[in-house]
PDB file of C-alpha atoms in Angstrom:
ATOM      1  CA  ASN A 270     135.912 110.446  97.105  1.00  0.00           C
ATOM      2  CA  CYS A 271     132.294 109.302  97.879  1.00  0.00           C
ATOM      3  CA  LEU A 272     130.132 106.973  95.760  1.00  0.00           C
ATOM      4  CA  LEU A 273     127.512 107.795  93.009  1.00  0.00           C
ATOM      5  CA  ALA A 274     124.782 105.581  92.223  1.00  0.00           C
ATOM      6  CA  SER A 275     123.117 106.530  89.060  1.00  0.00           C
ATOM      7  CA  TYR A 276     120.666 105.390  86.432  1.00  0.00           C
ATOM      8  CA  ASN A 277     118.426 103.836  89.234  1.00  0.00           C
ATOM      9  CA  GLY A 278     121.361 101.788  90.526  1.00  0.00           C
ATOM     10  CA  ALA A 279     122.488 100.331  87.395  1.00  0.00           C
ATOM     11  CA  GLU A 280     125.892 102.301  87.598  1.00  0.00           C
ATOM     12  CA  LEU A 281     128.283 102.622  90.687  1.00  0.00           C
ATOM     13  CA  ILE A 282     131.192 104.986  90.604  1.00  0.00           C
ATOM     14  CA  GLU A 283     133.753 106.499  92.644  1.00  0.00           C
ATOM     15  CA  ILE A 284     133.347 110.363  92.069  1.00  0.00           C
ATOM     16  CA  GLN A 285     137.025 111.402  92.270  1.00  0.00           C
ATOM     17  CA  SER A 286     138.627 108.773  90.500  1.00  0.00           C
ATOM     18  CA  LYS A 287     135.697 107.923  88.119  1.00  0.00           C
ATOM     19  CA  LYS A 288     136.378 104.199  88.497  1.00  0.00           C
ATOM     20  CA  VAL A 289     133.352 101.955  87.801  1.00  0.00           C
ATOM     21  CA  LEU A 290     132.772  99.437  90.490  1.00  0.00           C
ATOM     22  CA  TYR A 291     129.430  98.252  88.906  1.00  0.00           C
ATOM     23  CA  ARG A 292     127.425  98.339  85.957  1.00  0.00           C
ATOM     24  CA  GLU A 293     124.171  96.266  84.869  1.00  0.00           C
ATOM     25  CA  PRO A 294     122.751  97.715  81.546  1.00  0.00           C
ATOM     26  CA  ILE A 295     119.806  96.321  79.823  1.00  0.00           C
ATOM     27  CA  ASP A 296     121.085  94.469  76.967  1.00  0.00           C
ATOM     28  CA  THR A 297     120.975  95.497  73.255  1.00  0.00           C
ATOM     29  CA  LYS A 298     118.182  93.002  72.282  1.00  0.00           C
ATOM     30  CA  THR A 299     115.925  94.155  75.047  1.00  0.00           C
ATOM     31  CA  CYS A 300     116.797  97.735  74.492  1.00  0.00           C
ATOM     32  CA  ILE A 301     115.769  97.494  70.741  1.00  0.00           C
ATOM     33  CA  GLU A 302     112.681  95.565  72.032  1.00  0.00           C
ATOM     34  CA  CYS A 303     111.746  98.422  74.277  1.00  0.00           C
ATOM     35  CA  TYR A 304     112.360 101.266  71.363  1.00  0.00           C
ATOM     36  CA  LYS A 305     110.100  99.260  69.028  1.00  0.00           C
ATOM     37  CA  ILE A 306     107.112  99.858  71.424  1.00  0.00           C
ATOM     38  CA  ILE A 307     108.277 103.368  72.183  1.00  0.00           C
ATOM     39  CA  GLU A 308     108.270 104.092  68.642  1.00  0.00           C
ATOM     40  CA  GLU A 309     104.885 102.529  67.855  1.00  0.00           C
ATOM     41  CA  TYR A 310     103.251 104.379  70.574  1.00  0.00           C
ATOM     42  CA  GLY A 311     104.892 107.705  69.528  1.00  0.00           C
ATOM     43  CA  VAL A 312     106.373 108.698  72.723  1.00  0.00           C
ATOM     44  CA  ASN A 313     109.299 110.401  73.730  1.00  0.00           C
ATOM     45  CA  GLY A 314     112.228 108.045  74.988  1.00  0.00           C
ATOM     46  CA  GLN A 315     115.714 108.458  76.007  1.00  0.00           C
ATOM     47  CA  CYS A 316     118.672 106.039  76.447  1.00  0.00           C
ATOM     48  CA  TYR A 317     122.259 106.444  77.442  1.00  0.00           C
ATOM     49  CA  PRO A 318     124.761 104.173  75.493  1.00  0.00           C
ATOM     50  CA  ASN A 319     128.206 104.823  76.537  1.00  0.00           C
ATOM     51  CA  ASN A 320     127.026 107.431  79.004  1.00  0.00           C
ATOM     52  CA  LYS A 321     125.598 109.582  75.743  1.00  0.00           C
ATOM     53  CA  TYR A 322     122.127 111.246  76.181  1.00  0.00           C
ATOM     54  CA  VAL A 323     120.419 109.766  73.117  1.00  0.00           C
ATOM     55  CA  VAL A 324     117.035 111.096  71.807  1.00  0.00           C
ATOM     56  CA  ALA A 325     114.892 110.770  68.368  1.00  0.00           C
ATOM     57  CA  LYS A 326     114.163 114.406  68.385  1.00  0.00           C
ATOM     58  CA  GLN A 327     114.685 117.792  69.883  1.00  0.00           C
ATOM     59  CA  THR A 328     111.505 118.910  71.990  1.00  0.00           C
ATOM     60  CA  PRO A 329     110.787 121.189  74.841  1.00  0.00           C
ATOM     61  CA  ARG A 330     111.242 118.061  77.255  1.00  0.00           C
ATOM     62  CA  THR A 331     114.591 117.059  75.945  1.00  0.00           C
ATOM     63  CA  ASP A 332     115.776 120.794  75.973  1.00  0.00           C
ATOM     64  CA  PHE A 333     114.946 120.958  79.827  1.00  0.00           C
ATOM     65  CA  TYR A 334     116.549 117.494  80.485  1.00  0.00           C
ATOM     66  CA  ALA A 335     119.737 118.571  78.863  1.00  0.00           C
ATOM     67  CA  LYS A 336     119.833 122.177  80.532  1.00  0.00           C
ATOM     68  CA  THR A 337     118.969 120.679  84.013  1.00  0.00           C
ATOM     69  CA  MET A 338     121.447 117.680  83.726  1.00  0.00           C
ATOM     70  CA  GLY A 339     124.222 119.963  82.174  1.00  0.00           C
ATOM     71  CA  VAL A 340     124.326 117.206  79.066  1.00  0.00           C
ATOM     72  CA  GLU A 341     124.177 117.496  75.506  1.00  0.00           C
ATOM     73  CA  ALA A 342     121.767 115.595  73.311  1.00  0.00           C
ATOM     74  CA  GLU A 343     122.504 113.091  70.379  1.00  0.00           C
ATOM     75  CA  TYR A 344     119.578 112.807  67.961  1.00  0.00           C
ATOM     76  CA  HIS A 345     119.033 109.613  66.252  1.00  0.00           C
ATOM     77  CA  SER A 346     115.900 108.269  64.568  1.00  0.00           C
ATOM     78  CA  PRO A 347     114.637 105.729  64.862  1.00  0.00           C
ATOM     79  CA  ILE A 348     116.684 104.859  67.803  1.00  0.00           C
ATOM     80  CA  SER A 349     115.927 101.085  67.426  1.00  0.00           C
ATOM     81  CA  GLU A 350     117.900 101.024  64.424  1.00  0.00           C
ATOM     82  CA  TYR A 351     120.520 103.171  65.900  1.00  0.00           C
ATOM     83  CA  LEU A 352     120.988 100.786  68.885  1.00  0.00           C
ATOM     84  CA  ALA A 353     120.934  97.884  66.229  1.00  0.00           C
ATOM     85  CA  GLN A 354     123.769  99.312  64.226  1.00  0.00           C
ATOM     86  CA  THR A 355     125.975 100.407  66.979  1.00  0.00           C
ATOM     87  CA  GLN A 356     125.253  97.107  69.118  1.00  0.00           C
ATOM     88  CA  SER A 357     124.723  99.362  72.072  1.00  0.00           C
ATOM     89  CA  ASP A 358     123.153  98.600  75.746  1.00  0.00           C
ATOM     90  CA  SER A 359     122.089 101.334  77.922  1.00  0.00           C
ATOM     91  CA  SER A 360     122.043 101.362  81.762  1.00  0.00           C
ATOM     92  CA  LYS A 361     118.434 102.820  81.648  1.00  0.00           C
ATOM     93  CA  ILE A 362     115.567 103.786  79.618  1.00  0.00           C
ATOM     94  CA  LEU A 363     113.563 106.880  80.457  1.00  0.00           C
ATOM     95  CA  ILE A 364     109.986 107.550  78.789  1.00  0.00           C
ATOM     96  CA  ASN A 365     109.386 111.237  79.458  1.00  0.00           C
ATOM     97  CA  ASP A 366     105.964 112.257  77.913  1.00  0.00           C
ATOM     98  CA  ASP A 367     102.611 113.385  78.542  1.00  0.00           C
ATOM     99  CA  SER A 368     100.714 111.133  81.198  1.00  0.00           C
ATOM    100  CA  GLU A 369      97.780 110.165  78.870  1.00  0.00           C
ATOM    101  CA  LYS A 370     100.371 108.718  76.593  1.00  0.00           C
ATOM    102  CA  LEU A 371     101.812 106.919  79.144  1.00  0.00           C
ATOM    103  CA  ASP A 372      98.557 105.523  80.407  1.00  0.00           C
ATOM    104  CA  LYS A 373      98.568 103.513  76.976  1.00  0.00           C
ATOM    105  CA  ILE A 374     102.305 102.313  76.955  1.00  0.00           C
ATOM    106  CA  TYR A 375     102.776 101.322  80.431  1.00  0.00           C
ATOM    107  CA  PRO A 376     100.715  98.243  80.577  1.00  0.00           C
ATOM    108  CA  VAL A 377     102.243  97.132  77.279  1.00  0.00           C
ATOM    109  CA  LEU A 378     105.467  97.353  78.563  1.00  0.00           C
ATOM    110  CA  LYS A 379     104.894  95.705  82.000  1.00  0.00           C
ATOM    111  CA  SER A 380     103.439  92.829  80.095  1.00  0.00           C
ATOM    112  CA  LYS A 381     106.160  92.354  77.051  1.00  0.00           C
ATOM    113  CA  ILE A 382     109.229  93.412  78.947  1.00  0.00           C
ATOM    114  CA  THR A 383     109.425  90.832  81.473  1.00  0.00           C
ATOM    115  CA  SER A 384     113.150  90.800  81.938  1.00  0.00           C
ATOM    116  CA  CYS A 385     113.119  94.586  83.023  1.00  0.00           C
ATOM    117  CA  GLU A 386     111.960  96.871  86.069  1.00  0.00           C
ATOM    118  CA  VAL A 387     109.385  98.975  84.561  1.00  0.00           C
ATOM    119  CA  ILE A 388     108.257 101.466  86.973  1.00  0.00           C
ATOM    120  CA  ARG A 389     105.922 104.418  86.616  1.00  0.00           C
ATOM    121  CA  SER A 390     108.215 106.721  88.682  1.00  0.00           C
ATOM    122  CA  ASN A 391     105.659 109.663  88.272  1.00  0.00           C
ATOM    123  CA  PRO A 392     102.775 110.614  85.963  1.00  0.00           C
ATOM    124  CA  GLU A 393     104.864 111.631  83.027  1.00  0.00           C
ATOM    125  CA  HIS A 394     107.896 109.107  83.842  1.00  0.00           C
ATOM    126  CA  ILE A 395     108.543 105.694  83.093  1.00  0.00           C
ATOM    127  CA  ASP A 396     111.697 104.289  84.201  1.00  0.00           C
ATOM    128  CA  ILE A 397     113.237 100.890  82.626  1.00  0.00           C
ATOM    129  CA  ASN A 398     116.025  99.142  83.968  1.00  0.00           C
ATOM    130  CA  LYS A 399     117.421  95.397  84.037  1.00  0.00           C
ATOM    131  CA  LYS A 400     115.565  93.464  86.261  1.00  0.00           C
ATOM    132  CA  GLY A 401     116.962  93.467  89.950  1.00  0.00           C
ATOM    133  CA  ILE A 402     118.367  96.920  89.306  1.00  0.00           C
ATOM    134  CA  THR A 403     116.894  99.412  91.764  1.00  0.00           C
ATOM    135  CA  LYS A 404     117.915 102.119  93.990  1.00  0.00           C
ATOM    136  CA  GLY A 405     117.167  99.648  96.780  1.00  0.00           C
ATOM    137  CA  ASN A 406     120.036  97.392  95.299  1.00  0.00           C
ATOM    138  CA  ALA A 407     122.362 100.505  95.101  1.00  0.00           C
ATOM    139  CA  CYS A 408     121.974 100.991  98.934  1.00  0.00           C
ATOM    140  CA  LYS A 409     123.031  97.326  99.481  1.00  0.00           C
ATOM    141  CA  LEU A 410     126.175  97.874  97.347  1.00  0.00           C
ATOM    142  CA  ILE A 411     126.889 101.286  98.852  1.00  0.00           C
ATOM    143  CA  ALA A 412     126.582  99.754 102.085  1.00  0.00           C
ATOM    144  CA  ASN A 413     128.961  96.636 101.452  1.00  0.00           C
ATOM    145  CA  TYR A 414     131.586  99.061 100.166  1.00  0.00           C
ATOM    146  CA  TYR A 415     131.782 100.890 103.401  1.00  0.00           C
ATOM    147  CA  GLY A 416     131.320  97.869 105.499  1.00  0.00           C
ATOM    148  CA  VAL A 417     128.037  98.571 107.045  1.00  0.00           C
ATOM    149  CA  THR A 418     124.655  97.594 106.637  1.00  0.00           C
ATOM    150  CA  THR A 419     121.469  99.059 105.039  1.00  0.00           C
ATOM    151  CA  ASP A 420     120.177  99.667 108.311  1.00  0.00           C
ATOM    152  CA  ASP A 421     122.889 102.288 108.985  1.00  0.00           C
ATOM    153  CA  LEU A 422     121.556 104.276 105.716  1.00  0.00           C
ATOM    154  CA  ILE A 423     119.435 107.155 105.549  1.00  0.00           C
ATOM    155  CA  GLY A 424     117.104 107.248 102.299  1.00  0.00           C
ATOM    156  CA  VAL A 425     115.444 110.395 100.937  1.00  0.00           C
ATOM    157  CA  GLY A 426     113.123 110.034  98.196  1.00  0.00           C
ATOM    158  CA  ASP A 427     109.619 111.474  96.775  1.00  0.00           C
ATOM    159  CA  ALA A 428     108.761 109.293  93.723  1.00  0.00           C
ATOM    160  CA  SER A 429     107.745 105.481  92.970  1.00  0.00           C
ATOM    161  CA  ASN A 430     111.130 104.701  91.766  1.00  0.00           C
ATOM    162  CA  ASP A 431     112.477 105.563  95.396  1.00  0.00           C
ATOM    163  CA  ILE A 432     110.226 102.762  96.830  1.00  0.00           C
ATOM    164  CA  ALA A 433     112.932 100.100  96.711  1.00  0.00           C
ATOM    165  CA  MET A 434     115.572 102.473  98.387  1.00  0.00           C
ATOM    166  CA  LEU A 435     113.072 103.344 101.158  1.00  0.00           C
ATOM    167  CA  LYS A 436     112.456  99.869 101.716  1.00  0.00           C
ATOM    168  CA  ALA A 437     116.008  98.893 102.023  1.00  0.00           C
ATOM    169  CA  VAL A 438     117.299 101.453 104.258  1.00  0.00           C
ATOM    170  CA  GLY A 439     117.217 101.786 108.122  1.00  0.00           C
ATOM    171  CA  PHE A 440     115.884 105.351 108.278  1.00  0.00           C
ATOM    172  CA  PRO A 441     113.477 106.054 105.246  1.00  0.00           C
ATOM    173  CA  ILE A 442     112.160 109.643 104.802  1.00  0.00           C
ATOM    174  CA  ALA A 443     109.800 110.745 102.222  1.00  0.00           C
ATOM    175  CA  MET A 444     109.465 114.446 101.101  1.00  0.00           C
ATOM    176  CA  GLY A 445     106.151 116.483 101.739  1.00  0.00           C
ATOM    177  CA  ASN A 446     105.425 116.757  98.295  1.00  0.00           C
ATOM    178  CA  ALA A 447     105.993 112.797  97.861  1.00  0.00           C
ATOM    179  CA  PHE A 448     103.428 110.561  96.198  1.00  0.00           C
ATOM    180  CA  GLU A 449     101.122 109.019  98.405  1.00  0.00           C
ATOM    181  CA  ASN A 450     102.148 105.666  97.673  1.00  0.00           C
ATOM    182  CA  VAL A 451     105.878 106.422  98.776  1.00  0.00           C
ATOM    183  CA  LYS A 452     104.556 108.279 101.969  1.00  0.00           C
ATOM    184  CA  SER A 453     102.648 105.096 102.791  1.00  0.00           C
ATOM    185  CA  ILE A 454     106.032 102.984 102.885  1.00  0.00           C
ATOM    186  CA  ILE A 455     107.244 105.446 105.433  1.00  0.00           C
ATOM    187  CA  LEU A 456     104.186 105.244 107.791  1.00  0.00           C
ATOM    188  CA  ASN A 457     104.188 101.414 107.415  1.00  0.00           C
ATOM    189  CA  HIS A 458     107.974 101.360 108.403  1.00  0.00           C
ATOM    190  CA  ASN A 459     107.443 103.002 111.550  1.00  0.00           C
ATOM    191  CA  PRO A 460     104.049 104.352 111.919  1.00  0.00           C
ATOM    192  CA  LYS A 461     104.663 106.241 115.167  1.00  0.00           C
ATOM    193  CA  ASP A 462     107.572 108.583 113.766  1.00  0.00           C
ATOM    194  CA  THR A 463     105.226 110.751 111.161  1.00  0.00           C
ATOM    195  CA  ASN A 464     107.739 113.248 111.378  1.00  0.00           C
ATOM    196  CA  VAL A 465     109.892 111.636 108.755  1.00  0.00           C
ATOM    197  CA  ILE A 466     107.463 113.429 106.393  1.00  0.00           C
ATOM    198  CA  LEU A 467     109.282 116.301 105.397  1.00  0.00           C
ATOM    199  CA  GLY A 468     108.089 119.941 103.935  1.00  0.00           C
ATOM    200  CA  ASP A 469     107.618 120.441 100.583  1.00  0.00           C
ATOM    201  CA  THR A 470     110.731 121.028  98.396  1.00  0.00           C
TER     202      THR A 470
END
């Protein structure tokens, strides 16, 4: 009965019992504010009200995500109105689109959505979570649950949304194909131990 921390650490559950131990979603008002910007810039965003996978329209990206994650999409457009009508929150918002489009919207989100963590996790993804919600925070929750410290944990990551986790754990590992800013976290953590950089996956 191990734990699963999902949505970048916004939710922590016991897998076997399905008991929710922790949940810190983005509130409805902020979700709507995010989506008005997403809709203004015409990028693909997805949210998870009541753990549903909600998108505005079907695209190759949404099909790939649904197939990879084993979920079915619900389509609502505009999502800002759907969130207002249902008064839904979301544990996370993910923007998944071409890097050129994200280059334009990312600084806008960073400056306007100050109550959230806004992370460019890779060139085609922007992860949005409530302020303070990171994979590093999830590591602290997991360590507390098992009565250990984060120094006892191993973390493995490749993208920018993994940086908080890698900083939090005692033994951080970056994949061989990780972004350079992620690898630098590892080398600064223990510059003599470069074998923590693993092969490509």
